[in-house]
Coordinates of C-alpha atoms in Angstrom, one line a residue:
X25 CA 316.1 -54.4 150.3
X26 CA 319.1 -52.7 151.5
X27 CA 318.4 -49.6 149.5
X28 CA 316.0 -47.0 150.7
X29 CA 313.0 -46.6 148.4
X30 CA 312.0 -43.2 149.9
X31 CA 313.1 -41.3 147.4
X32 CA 311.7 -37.8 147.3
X33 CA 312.3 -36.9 150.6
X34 CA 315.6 -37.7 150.2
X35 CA 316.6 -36.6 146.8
X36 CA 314.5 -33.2 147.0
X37 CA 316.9 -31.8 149.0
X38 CA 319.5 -32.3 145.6
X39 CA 317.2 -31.6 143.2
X40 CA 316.1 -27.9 144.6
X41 CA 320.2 -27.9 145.3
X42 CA 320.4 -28.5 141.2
X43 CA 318.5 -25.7 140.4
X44 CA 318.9 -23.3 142.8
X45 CA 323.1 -23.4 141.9
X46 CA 321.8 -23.0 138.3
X47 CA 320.2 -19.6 139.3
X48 CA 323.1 -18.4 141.1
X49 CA 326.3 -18.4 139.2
X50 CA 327.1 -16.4 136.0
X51 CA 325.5 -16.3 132.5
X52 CA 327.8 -17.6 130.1
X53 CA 327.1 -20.0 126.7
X54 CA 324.2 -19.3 124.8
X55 CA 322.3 -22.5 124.1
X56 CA 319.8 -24.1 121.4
X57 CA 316.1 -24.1 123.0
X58 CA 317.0 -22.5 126.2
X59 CA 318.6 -18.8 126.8
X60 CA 321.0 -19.9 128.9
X61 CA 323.0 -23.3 129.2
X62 CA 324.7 -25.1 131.8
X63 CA 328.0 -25.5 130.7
X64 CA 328.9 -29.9 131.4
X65 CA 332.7 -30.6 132.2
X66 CA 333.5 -34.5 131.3
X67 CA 337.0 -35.8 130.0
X68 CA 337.1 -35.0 126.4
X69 CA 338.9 -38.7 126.3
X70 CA 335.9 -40.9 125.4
X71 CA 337.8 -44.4 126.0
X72 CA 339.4 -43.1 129.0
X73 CA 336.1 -42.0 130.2
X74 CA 334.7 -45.5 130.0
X75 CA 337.2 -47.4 131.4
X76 CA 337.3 -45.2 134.8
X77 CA 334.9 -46.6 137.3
X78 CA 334.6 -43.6 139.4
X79 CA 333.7 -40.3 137.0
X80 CA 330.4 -39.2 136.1
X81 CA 329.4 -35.6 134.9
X82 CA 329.2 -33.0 136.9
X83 CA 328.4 -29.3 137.0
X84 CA 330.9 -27.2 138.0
X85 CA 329.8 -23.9 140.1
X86 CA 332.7 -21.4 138.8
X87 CA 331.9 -22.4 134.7
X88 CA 328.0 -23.4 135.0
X89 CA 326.2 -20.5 133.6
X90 CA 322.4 -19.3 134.7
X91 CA 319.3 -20.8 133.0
X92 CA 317.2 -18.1 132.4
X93 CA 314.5 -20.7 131.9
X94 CA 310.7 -19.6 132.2
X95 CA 310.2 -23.3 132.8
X96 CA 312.4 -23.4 136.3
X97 CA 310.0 -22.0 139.7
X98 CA 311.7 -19.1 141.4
X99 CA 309.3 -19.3 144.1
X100 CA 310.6 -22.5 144.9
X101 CA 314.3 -22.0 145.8
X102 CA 315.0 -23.2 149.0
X103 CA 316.6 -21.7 152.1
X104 CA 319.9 -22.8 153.7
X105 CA 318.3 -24.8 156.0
X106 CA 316.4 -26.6 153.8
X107 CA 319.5 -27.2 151.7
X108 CA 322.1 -27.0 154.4
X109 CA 324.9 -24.8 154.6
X110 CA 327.8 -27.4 153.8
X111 CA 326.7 -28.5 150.1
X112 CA 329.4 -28.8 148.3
X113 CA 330.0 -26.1 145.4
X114 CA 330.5 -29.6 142.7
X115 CA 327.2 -31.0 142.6
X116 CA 326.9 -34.5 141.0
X117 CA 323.8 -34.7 138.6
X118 CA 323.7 -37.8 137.3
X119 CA 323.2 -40.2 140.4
X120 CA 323.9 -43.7 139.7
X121 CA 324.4 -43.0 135.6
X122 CA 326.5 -46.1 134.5
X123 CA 329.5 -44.9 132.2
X124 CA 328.1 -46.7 129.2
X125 CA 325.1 -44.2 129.3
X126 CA 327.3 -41.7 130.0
X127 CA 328.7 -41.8 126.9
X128 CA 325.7 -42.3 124.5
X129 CA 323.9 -39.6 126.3
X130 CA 327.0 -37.1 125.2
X131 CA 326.6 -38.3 121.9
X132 CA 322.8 -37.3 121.3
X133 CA 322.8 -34.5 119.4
X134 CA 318.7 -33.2 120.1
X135 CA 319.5 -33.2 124.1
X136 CA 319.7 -30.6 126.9
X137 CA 321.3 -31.3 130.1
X138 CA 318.2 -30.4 131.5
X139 CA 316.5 -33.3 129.4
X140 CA 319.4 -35.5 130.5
X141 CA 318.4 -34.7 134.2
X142 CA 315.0 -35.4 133.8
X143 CA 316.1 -38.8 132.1
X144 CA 318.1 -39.2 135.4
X145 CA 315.5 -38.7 137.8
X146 CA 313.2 -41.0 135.7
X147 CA 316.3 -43.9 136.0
X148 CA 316.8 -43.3 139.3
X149 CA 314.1 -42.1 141.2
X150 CA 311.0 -42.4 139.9
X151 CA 311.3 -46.3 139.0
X152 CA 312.0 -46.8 143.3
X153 CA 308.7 -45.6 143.5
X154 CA 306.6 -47.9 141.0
X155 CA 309.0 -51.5 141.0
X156 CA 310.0 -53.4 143.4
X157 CA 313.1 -54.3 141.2
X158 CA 314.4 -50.8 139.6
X159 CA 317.6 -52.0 138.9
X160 CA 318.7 -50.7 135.5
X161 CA 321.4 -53.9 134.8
X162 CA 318.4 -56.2 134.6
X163 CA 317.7 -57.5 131.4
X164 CA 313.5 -55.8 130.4
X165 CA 315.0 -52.6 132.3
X166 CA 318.6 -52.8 130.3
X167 CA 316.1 -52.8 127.0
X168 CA 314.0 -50.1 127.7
X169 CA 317.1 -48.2 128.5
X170 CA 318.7 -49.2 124.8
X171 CA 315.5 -48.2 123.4
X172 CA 315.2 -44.9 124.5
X173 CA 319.0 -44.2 123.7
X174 CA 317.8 -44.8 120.1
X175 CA 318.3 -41.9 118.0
X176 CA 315.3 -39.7 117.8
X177 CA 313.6 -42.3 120.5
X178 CA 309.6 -42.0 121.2
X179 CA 310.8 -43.6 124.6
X180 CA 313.3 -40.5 125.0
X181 CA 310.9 -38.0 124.8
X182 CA 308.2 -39.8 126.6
X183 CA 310.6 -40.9 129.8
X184 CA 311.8 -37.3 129.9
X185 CA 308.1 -35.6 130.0
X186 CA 307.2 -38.5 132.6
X187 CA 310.2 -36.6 135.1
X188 CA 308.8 -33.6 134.3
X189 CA 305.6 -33.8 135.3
X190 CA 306.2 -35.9 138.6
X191 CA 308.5 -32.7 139.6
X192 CA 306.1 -29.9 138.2
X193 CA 304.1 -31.5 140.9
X194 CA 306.7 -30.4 143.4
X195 CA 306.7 -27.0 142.2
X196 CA 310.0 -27.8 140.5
X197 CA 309.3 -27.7 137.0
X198 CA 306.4 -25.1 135.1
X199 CA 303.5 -26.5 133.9
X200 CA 304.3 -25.2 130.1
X201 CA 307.4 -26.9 130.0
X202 CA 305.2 -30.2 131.0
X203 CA 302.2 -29.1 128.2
X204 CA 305.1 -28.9 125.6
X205 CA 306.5 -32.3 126.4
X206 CA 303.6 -33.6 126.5
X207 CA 302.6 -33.0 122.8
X208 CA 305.4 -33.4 121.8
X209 CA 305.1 -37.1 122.8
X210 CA 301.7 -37.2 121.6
X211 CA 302.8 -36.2 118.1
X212 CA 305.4 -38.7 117.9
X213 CA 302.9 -40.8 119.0
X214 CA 300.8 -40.4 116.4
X215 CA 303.7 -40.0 113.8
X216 CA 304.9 -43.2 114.6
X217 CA 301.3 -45.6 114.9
X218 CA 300.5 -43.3 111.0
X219 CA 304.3 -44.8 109.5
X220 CA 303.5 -48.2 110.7
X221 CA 300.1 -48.4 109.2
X222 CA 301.5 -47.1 105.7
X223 CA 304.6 -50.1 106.2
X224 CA 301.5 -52.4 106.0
X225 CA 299.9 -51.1 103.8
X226 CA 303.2 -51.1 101.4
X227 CA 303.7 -54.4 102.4
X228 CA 300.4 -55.5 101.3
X229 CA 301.0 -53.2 97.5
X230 CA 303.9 -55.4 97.0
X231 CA 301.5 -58.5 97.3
X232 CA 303.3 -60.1 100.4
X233 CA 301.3 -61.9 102.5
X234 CA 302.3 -61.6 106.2
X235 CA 303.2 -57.8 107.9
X236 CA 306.5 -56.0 108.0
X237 CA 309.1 -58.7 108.7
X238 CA 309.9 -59.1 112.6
X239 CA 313.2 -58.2 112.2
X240 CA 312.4 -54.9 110.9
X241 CA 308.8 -54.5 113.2
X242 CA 309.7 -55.3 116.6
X243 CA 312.7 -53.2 118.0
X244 CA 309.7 -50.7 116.8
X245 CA 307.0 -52.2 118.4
X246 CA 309.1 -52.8 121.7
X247 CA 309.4 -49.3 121.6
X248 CA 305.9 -47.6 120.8
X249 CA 304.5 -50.5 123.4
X250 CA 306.7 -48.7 126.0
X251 CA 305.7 -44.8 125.4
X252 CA 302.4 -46.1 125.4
X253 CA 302.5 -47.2 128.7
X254 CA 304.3 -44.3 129.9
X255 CA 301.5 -41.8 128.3
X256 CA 299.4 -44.1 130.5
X257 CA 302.0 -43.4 133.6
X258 CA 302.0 -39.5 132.7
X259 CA 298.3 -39.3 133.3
X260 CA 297.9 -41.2 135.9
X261 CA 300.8 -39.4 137.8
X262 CA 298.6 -35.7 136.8
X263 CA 295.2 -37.1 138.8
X264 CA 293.4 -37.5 135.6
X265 CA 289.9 -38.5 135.2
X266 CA 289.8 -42.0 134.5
X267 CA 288.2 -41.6 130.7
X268 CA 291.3 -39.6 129.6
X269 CA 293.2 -43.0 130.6
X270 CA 291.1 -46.0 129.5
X271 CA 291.9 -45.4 126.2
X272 CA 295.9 -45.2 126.5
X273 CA 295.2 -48.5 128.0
X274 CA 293.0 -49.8 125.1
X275 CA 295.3 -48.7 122.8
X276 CA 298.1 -50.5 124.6
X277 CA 296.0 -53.6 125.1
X278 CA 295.3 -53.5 121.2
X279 CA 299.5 -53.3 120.8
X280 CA 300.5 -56.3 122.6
X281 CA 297.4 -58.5 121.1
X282 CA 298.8 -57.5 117.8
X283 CA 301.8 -58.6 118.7
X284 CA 300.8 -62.2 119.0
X285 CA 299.6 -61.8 115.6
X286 CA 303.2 -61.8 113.7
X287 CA 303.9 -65.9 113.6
X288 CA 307.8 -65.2 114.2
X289 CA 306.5 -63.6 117.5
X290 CA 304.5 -66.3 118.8
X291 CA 307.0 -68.6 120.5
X292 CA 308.9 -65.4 121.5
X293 CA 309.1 -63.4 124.7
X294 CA 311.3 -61.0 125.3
X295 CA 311.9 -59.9 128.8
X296 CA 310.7 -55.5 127.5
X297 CA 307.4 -57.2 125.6
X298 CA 306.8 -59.8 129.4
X299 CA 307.7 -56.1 131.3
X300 CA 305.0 -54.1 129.4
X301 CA 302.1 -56.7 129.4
X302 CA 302.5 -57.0 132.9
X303 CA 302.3 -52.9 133.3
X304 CA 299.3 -53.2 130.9
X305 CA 297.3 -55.8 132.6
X306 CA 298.3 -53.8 136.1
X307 CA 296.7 -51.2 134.7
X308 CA 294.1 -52.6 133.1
X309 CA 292.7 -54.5 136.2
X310 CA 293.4 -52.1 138.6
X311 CA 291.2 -49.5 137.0
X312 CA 287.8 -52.0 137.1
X313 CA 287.8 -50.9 140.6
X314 CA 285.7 -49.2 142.5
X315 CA 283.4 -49.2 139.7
X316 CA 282.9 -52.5 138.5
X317 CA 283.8 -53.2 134.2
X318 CA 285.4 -56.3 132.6
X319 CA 289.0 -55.8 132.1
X320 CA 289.6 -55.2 127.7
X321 CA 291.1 -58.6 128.1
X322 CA 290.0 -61.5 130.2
X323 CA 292.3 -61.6 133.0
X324 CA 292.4 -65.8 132.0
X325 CA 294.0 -64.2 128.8
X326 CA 295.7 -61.6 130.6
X327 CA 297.6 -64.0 133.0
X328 CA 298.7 -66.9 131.2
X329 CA 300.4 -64.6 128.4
X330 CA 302.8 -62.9 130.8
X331 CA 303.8 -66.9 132.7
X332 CA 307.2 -67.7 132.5
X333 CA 307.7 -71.7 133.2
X334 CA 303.9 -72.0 133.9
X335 CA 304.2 -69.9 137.2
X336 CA 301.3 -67.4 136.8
X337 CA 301.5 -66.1 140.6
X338 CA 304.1 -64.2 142.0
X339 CA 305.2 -60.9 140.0
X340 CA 308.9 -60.2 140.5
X341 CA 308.2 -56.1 138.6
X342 CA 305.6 -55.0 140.8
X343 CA 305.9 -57.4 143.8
X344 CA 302.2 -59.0 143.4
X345 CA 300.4 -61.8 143.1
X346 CA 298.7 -62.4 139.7
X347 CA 296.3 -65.3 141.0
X348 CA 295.1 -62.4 143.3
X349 CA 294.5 -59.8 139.9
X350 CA 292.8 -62.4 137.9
X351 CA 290.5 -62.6 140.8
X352 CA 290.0 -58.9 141.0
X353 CA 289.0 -58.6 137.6
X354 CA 286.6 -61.7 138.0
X355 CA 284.8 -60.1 140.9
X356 CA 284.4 -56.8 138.8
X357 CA 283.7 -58.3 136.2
X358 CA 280.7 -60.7 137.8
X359 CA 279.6 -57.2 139.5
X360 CA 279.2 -55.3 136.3
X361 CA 277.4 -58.4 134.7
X362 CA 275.1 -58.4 137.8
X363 CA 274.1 -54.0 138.2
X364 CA 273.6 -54.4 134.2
X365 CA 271.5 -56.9 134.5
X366 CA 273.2 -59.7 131.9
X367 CA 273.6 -62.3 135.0
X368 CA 270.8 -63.2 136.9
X369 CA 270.7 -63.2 141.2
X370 CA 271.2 -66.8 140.8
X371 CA 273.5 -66.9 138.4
X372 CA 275.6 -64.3 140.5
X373 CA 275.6 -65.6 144.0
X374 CA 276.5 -69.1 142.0
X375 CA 279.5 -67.5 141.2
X376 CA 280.0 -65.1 143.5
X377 CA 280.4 -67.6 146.5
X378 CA 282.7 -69.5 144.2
X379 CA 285.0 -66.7 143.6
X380 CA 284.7 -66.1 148.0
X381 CA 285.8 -69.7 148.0
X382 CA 288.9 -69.0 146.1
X383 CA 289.8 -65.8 147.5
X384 CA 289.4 -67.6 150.8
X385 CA 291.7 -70.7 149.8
X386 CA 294.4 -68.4 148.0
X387 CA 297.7 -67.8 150.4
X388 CA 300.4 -65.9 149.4
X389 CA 303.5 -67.6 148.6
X390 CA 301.7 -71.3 148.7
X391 CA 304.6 -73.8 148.3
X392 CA 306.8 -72.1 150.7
X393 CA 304.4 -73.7 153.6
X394 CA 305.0 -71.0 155.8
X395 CA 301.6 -69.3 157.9
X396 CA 302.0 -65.5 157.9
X397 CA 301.3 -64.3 161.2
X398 CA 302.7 -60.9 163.0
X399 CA 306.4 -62.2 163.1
X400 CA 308.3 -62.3 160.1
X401 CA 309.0 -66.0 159.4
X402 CA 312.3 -67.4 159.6
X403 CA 312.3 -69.2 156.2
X404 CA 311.1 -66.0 154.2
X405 CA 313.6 -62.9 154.0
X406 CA 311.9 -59.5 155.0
X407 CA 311.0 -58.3 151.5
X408 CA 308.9 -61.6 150.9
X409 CA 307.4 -61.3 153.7
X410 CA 306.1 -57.3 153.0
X411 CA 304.6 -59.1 149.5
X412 CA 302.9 -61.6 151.5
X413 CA 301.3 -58.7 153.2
X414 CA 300.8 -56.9 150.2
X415 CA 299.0 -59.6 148.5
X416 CA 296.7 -60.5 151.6
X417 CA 295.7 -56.8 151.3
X418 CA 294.2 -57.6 148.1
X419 CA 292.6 -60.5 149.3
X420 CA 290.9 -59.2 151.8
X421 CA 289.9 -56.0 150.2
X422 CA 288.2 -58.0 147.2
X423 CA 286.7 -60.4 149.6
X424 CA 285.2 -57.2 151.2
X425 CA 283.9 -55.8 147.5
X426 CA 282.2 -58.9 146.6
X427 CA 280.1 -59.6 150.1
X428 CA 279.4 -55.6 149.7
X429 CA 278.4 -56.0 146.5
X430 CA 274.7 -57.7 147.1
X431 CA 272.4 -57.5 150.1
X432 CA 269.5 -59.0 149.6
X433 CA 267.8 -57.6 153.0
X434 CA 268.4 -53.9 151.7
X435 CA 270.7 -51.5 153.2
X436 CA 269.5 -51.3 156.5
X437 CA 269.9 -55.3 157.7
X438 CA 273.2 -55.8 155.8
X439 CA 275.6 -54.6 158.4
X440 CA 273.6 -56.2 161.6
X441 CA 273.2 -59.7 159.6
X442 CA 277.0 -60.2 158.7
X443 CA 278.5 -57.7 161.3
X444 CA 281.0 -60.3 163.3
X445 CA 282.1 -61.5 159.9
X446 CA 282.3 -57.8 158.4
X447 CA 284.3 -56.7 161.2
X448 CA 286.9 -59.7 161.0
X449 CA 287.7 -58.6 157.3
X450 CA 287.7 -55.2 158.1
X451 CA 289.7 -55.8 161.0
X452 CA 292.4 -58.2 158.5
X453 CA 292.8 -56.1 156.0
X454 CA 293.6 -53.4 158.2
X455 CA 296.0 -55.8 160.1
X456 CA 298.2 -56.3 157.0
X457 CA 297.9 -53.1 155.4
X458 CA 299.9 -51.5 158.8
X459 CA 302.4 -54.3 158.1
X460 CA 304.0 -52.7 155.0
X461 CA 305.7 -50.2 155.8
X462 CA 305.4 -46.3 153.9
X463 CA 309.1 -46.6 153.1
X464 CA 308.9 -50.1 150.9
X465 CA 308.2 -50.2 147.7
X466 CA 305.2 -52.6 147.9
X467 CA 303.5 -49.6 149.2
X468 CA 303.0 -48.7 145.4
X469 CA 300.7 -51.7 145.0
X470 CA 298.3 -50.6 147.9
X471 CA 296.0 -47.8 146.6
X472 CA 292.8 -50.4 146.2
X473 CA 293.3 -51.9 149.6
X474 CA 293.5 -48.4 151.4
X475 CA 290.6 -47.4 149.5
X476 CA 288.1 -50.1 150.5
X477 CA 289.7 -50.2 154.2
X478 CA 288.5 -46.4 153.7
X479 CA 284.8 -47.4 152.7
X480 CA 284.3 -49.6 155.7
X481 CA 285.6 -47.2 158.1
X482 CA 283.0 -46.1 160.4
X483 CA 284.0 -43.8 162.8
X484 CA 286.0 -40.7 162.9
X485 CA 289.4 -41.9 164.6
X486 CA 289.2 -45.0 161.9
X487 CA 288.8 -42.2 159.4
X488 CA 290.9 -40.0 160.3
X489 CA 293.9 -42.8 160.3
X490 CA 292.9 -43.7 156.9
X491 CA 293.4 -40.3 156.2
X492 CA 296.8 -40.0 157.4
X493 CA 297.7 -43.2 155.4
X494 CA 296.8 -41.7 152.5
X495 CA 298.7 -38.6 153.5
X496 CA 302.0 -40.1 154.1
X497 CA 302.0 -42.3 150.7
X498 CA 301.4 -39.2 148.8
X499 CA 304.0 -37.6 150.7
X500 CA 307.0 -39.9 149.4
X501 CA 305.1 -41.2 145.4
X502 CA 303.7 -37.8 144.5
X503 CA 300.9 -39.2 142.5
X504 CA 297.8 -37.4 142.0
X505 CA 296.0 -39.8 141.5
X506 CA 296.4 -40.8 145.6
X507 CA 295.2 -37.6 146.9
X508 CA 291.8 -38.1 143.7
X509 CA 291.3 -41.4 145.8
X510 CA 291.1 -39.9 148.9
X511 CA 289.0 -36.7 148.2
X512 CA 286.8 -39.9 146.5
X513 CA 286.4 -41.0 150.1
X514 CA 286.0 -37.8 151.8
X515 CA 283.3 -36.0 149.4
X516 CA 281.4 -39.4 148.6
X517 CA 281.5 -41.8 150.9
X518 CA 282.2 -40.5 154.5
X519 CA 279.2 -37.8 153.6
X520 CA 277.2 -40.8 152.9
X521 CA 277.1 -42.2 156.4
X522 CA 276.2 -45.3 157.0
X523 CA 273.9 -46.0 153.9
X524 CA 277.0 -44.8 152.1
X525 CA 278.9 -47.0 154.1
X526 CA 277.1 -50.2 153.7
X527 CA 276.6 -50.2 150.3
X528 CA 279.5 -48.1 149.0
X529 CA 280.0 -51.2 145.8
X530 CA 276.6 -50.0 144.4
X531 CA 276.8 -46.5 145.4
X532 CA 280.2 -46.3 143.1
X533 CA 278.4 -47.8 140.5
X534 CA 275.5 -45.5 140.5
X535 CA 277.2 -42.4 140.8
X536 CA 280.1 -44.1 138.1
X537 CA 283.0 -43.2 140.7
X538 CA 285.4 -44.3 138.6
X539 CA 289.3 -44.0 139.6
X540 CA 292.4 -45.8 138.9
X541 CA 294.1 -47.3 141.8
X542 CA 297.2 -48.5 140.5

């Protein structure tokens, strides 16, 4: 990809920019839910507005007037050097805004312009951090857009507290303005799941004998099904514990199965539904790791749902492999089975060396016939060749979970019985995880490789870089839930030594180290 995906290195600098100006010029118009407003200058021609192809809004320094805003950190307000001395005195807000939203947004009666900031830096900035493909013009993205323009939109409020919180953990926005956006979601939330049940129930009184009609249901359901996901994304992004988000994703889970039970919805698929199952099931799978559980769904149900054309492998949104996800929630699922007790040690190893043999066979990219070695092929373009990576990351790390997963020898023999094979794993995944690069967006998709390459690293120097990994994605996503994996590996498993070390699958399940590493 041309485009840089480093986004808050870059776009910190304008965002401190935005609210320092907004502390430095004069008070002027009072405003509804804040004591002081920016003041926005657009052309009051709405149809000329549209047909230019170069205006956006803007704040102008001489008119803007000072939010007094409790919400805003003073401490935060950077120097000159951090903001340079030649910013211009017009700052452009709205980055990339195209003049379609432009107008809609000025027509919503309930917004702020700070709201329509942080619906900015959700657009614009915090997608190039979780998709490969952030571009608003394509079709599931162009949806969720027209959904949260809706008036009085869940999606609104929920895409709006999801910018908050990402830069309260800056230090640009105050933790009560993300509490208050937060409920307020939550409410609408529950508002919205309480009118649906009494549509049902209505429906049923009048004696019909199938749910709300489809054409009246789904723009709904599109809708709830995508500020459930983004409660889901709002905790994650806050480090929380990881049974404060298994229910978001049960709920969400039980929202797209009941999708497939309206008959008109059966046969169809629209590209925001396809967009949100394959969030879900992210989400889903990637939080069965490091301590094992069965997905809600079986990832056999998981995986076929979301196909298009009967290609259930590559993932164009998040730039993974789905083969490789159906095989991580095999393995932690067969794991779980196995510490509870509900498979037997024959029954496991059966299946265990099956699911080795499949991880072993699976190569990324398969029909393209190309072997990924340290050069990027000539028949792949640079991007496909970072997935590649990314999805041998996963291959290698699950390969590493299931071996680690049974010793039959005990702790002590496990290493020095299987240490040349151990070490070539190791020694893979750590090959391909230094072949995507900090700055790509694949790098979102490579929290449960790190973390395993982090439980087999031995000594201090292979530590240490682990550590600085860790570091640098944290750095550039901003995530919380990145620096909770890490401290994972630094209080639990590096104390451990090498007991720790050699046995980390079962010591996570004792000690119910659970994390999501999505």
């Amino acid at each position: 990809m041309s485009e840089s995906h480093t986004a808050l290195p870059k776009s910190r600098v304008s965002h401190m920019g935005y609210f320092r100006r907004s502390r430095d010029v004069k008070p002027s118009i009072q405003c509804e839910g804040y004591p002081k407003k920016l003041r926005w200058i657009q052309n009051p021609d709405i149809q000329k507005q549209k047909r230019s192809t170069s205006r956006s809004l803007s704040v102008n320094s001489k008119t803007a007037t000072k939010p007094d805003c409790p919400h805003i950190r003073v401490g935060c307000t950077p120097n000159n050097t951090q903001i340079g001395l030649n910013l211009p005195r017009q700052c452009r807000i709205f980055s990339a805004l195209p003049l379609h939203i432009h107008g809609t947004l000025s027509l919503l009666p309930d917004t702020t312009e700070f709201d329509r900031y942080l619906f900015d830096y959700n657009l614009f900035q915090m997608s190039k951090l979780v998709f490969v493909n952030s571009d608003p013009v394509t079709s599931a993205r162009s949806v969720h857009i027209a959904l949260a323009l809706e008036p009085n939109s869940l999606l609104f409020d929920s895409i709006t507290a999801s910018a908050a919180i990402h830069l309260s953990l800056i230090g640009l926005v105050d933790r009560h303005l993300v509490f208050s956006k937060k409920n307020r979601v939550l409410r609408g939330m529950r508002a919205v799941l309480a009118s649906r049940e009494s549509a049902d129930e209505l429906t049923c009184f009048k004696g019909l004998s199938s749910p709300t009609p489809s054409f009246i249901r789904r723009p709904l359901d599109d809708m709830v099904i995508c500020a459930s996901i983004s409660l889901i994304g709002m905790e994650l992004s806050q480090g929380s514990h990881l049974s404060q988000i298994l229910p978001l994703i049960k709920g969400s889970t039980a929202l797209i199965m009941e999708r497939y039970q309206i008959p008109a919805h059966q046969n169809i698929l629209p590209p925001i539904f396809l967009h949100c199952q394959r969030l879900v099931a992210y989400f889903d799978i990637l939080s069965c790791v490091p301590y094992p559980r069965a997905p809600f769904l079986d990832t056999d149900v998981w995986f076929p749902l979301i196909s298009e054309g009967g290609n259930r492998d590559y993932d164009p949104l998040m730039g993974c492999f789905s083969e490789v996800f159906t095989m991580i929630g095999k393995a932690a699922t067969l794991i779980s089975g196995f510490y509870d007790r509900r498979i037997d040690e024959a029954g496991f190893l059966t299946q265990r060396n099956f699911l080795v043999s499949q991880l072993q066979a699976w190569e990324p990219f398969r029909n393209s016939q190309v072997e990924f070695t340290t050069e990027i092929p000539v028949m792949l373009e640079r991007d496909d060749y970072i997935s590649a990576q990314a999805g041998n990351t996963h291959k290698f790390a699950t390969l590493i979970y299931l071996l680690r997963s049974y010793s039959k020898e005990g702790a002590a023999n496990s290493w020095t019985l299987d240490d040349s094979h151990y070490d070539h794993l190791v020694s893979c995944l750590r090959s391909s995880i230094s072949r995507v690069p900090i700055d790509s967006p694949f790098i979102a998709t490579m929290l449960w490789p790190a973390f395993v390459l982090g439980c087999e690293s031995r000594e201090s120097h292979e530590q240490d870089e682990t550590t600085r990994w860790f570091l640098e994605v944290l750095a550039k996503q901003r995530f919380e839930n990145i620096r909770v994996a890490l401290d994972t590996l630094r209080g639990e498993i590096w104390r451990g030594g090498d007991c720790a070390r050699l046995n980390w699958v079962k010591m996570c399940w004792e000690r119910k180290i659970e994390l999501i590493l999505a």
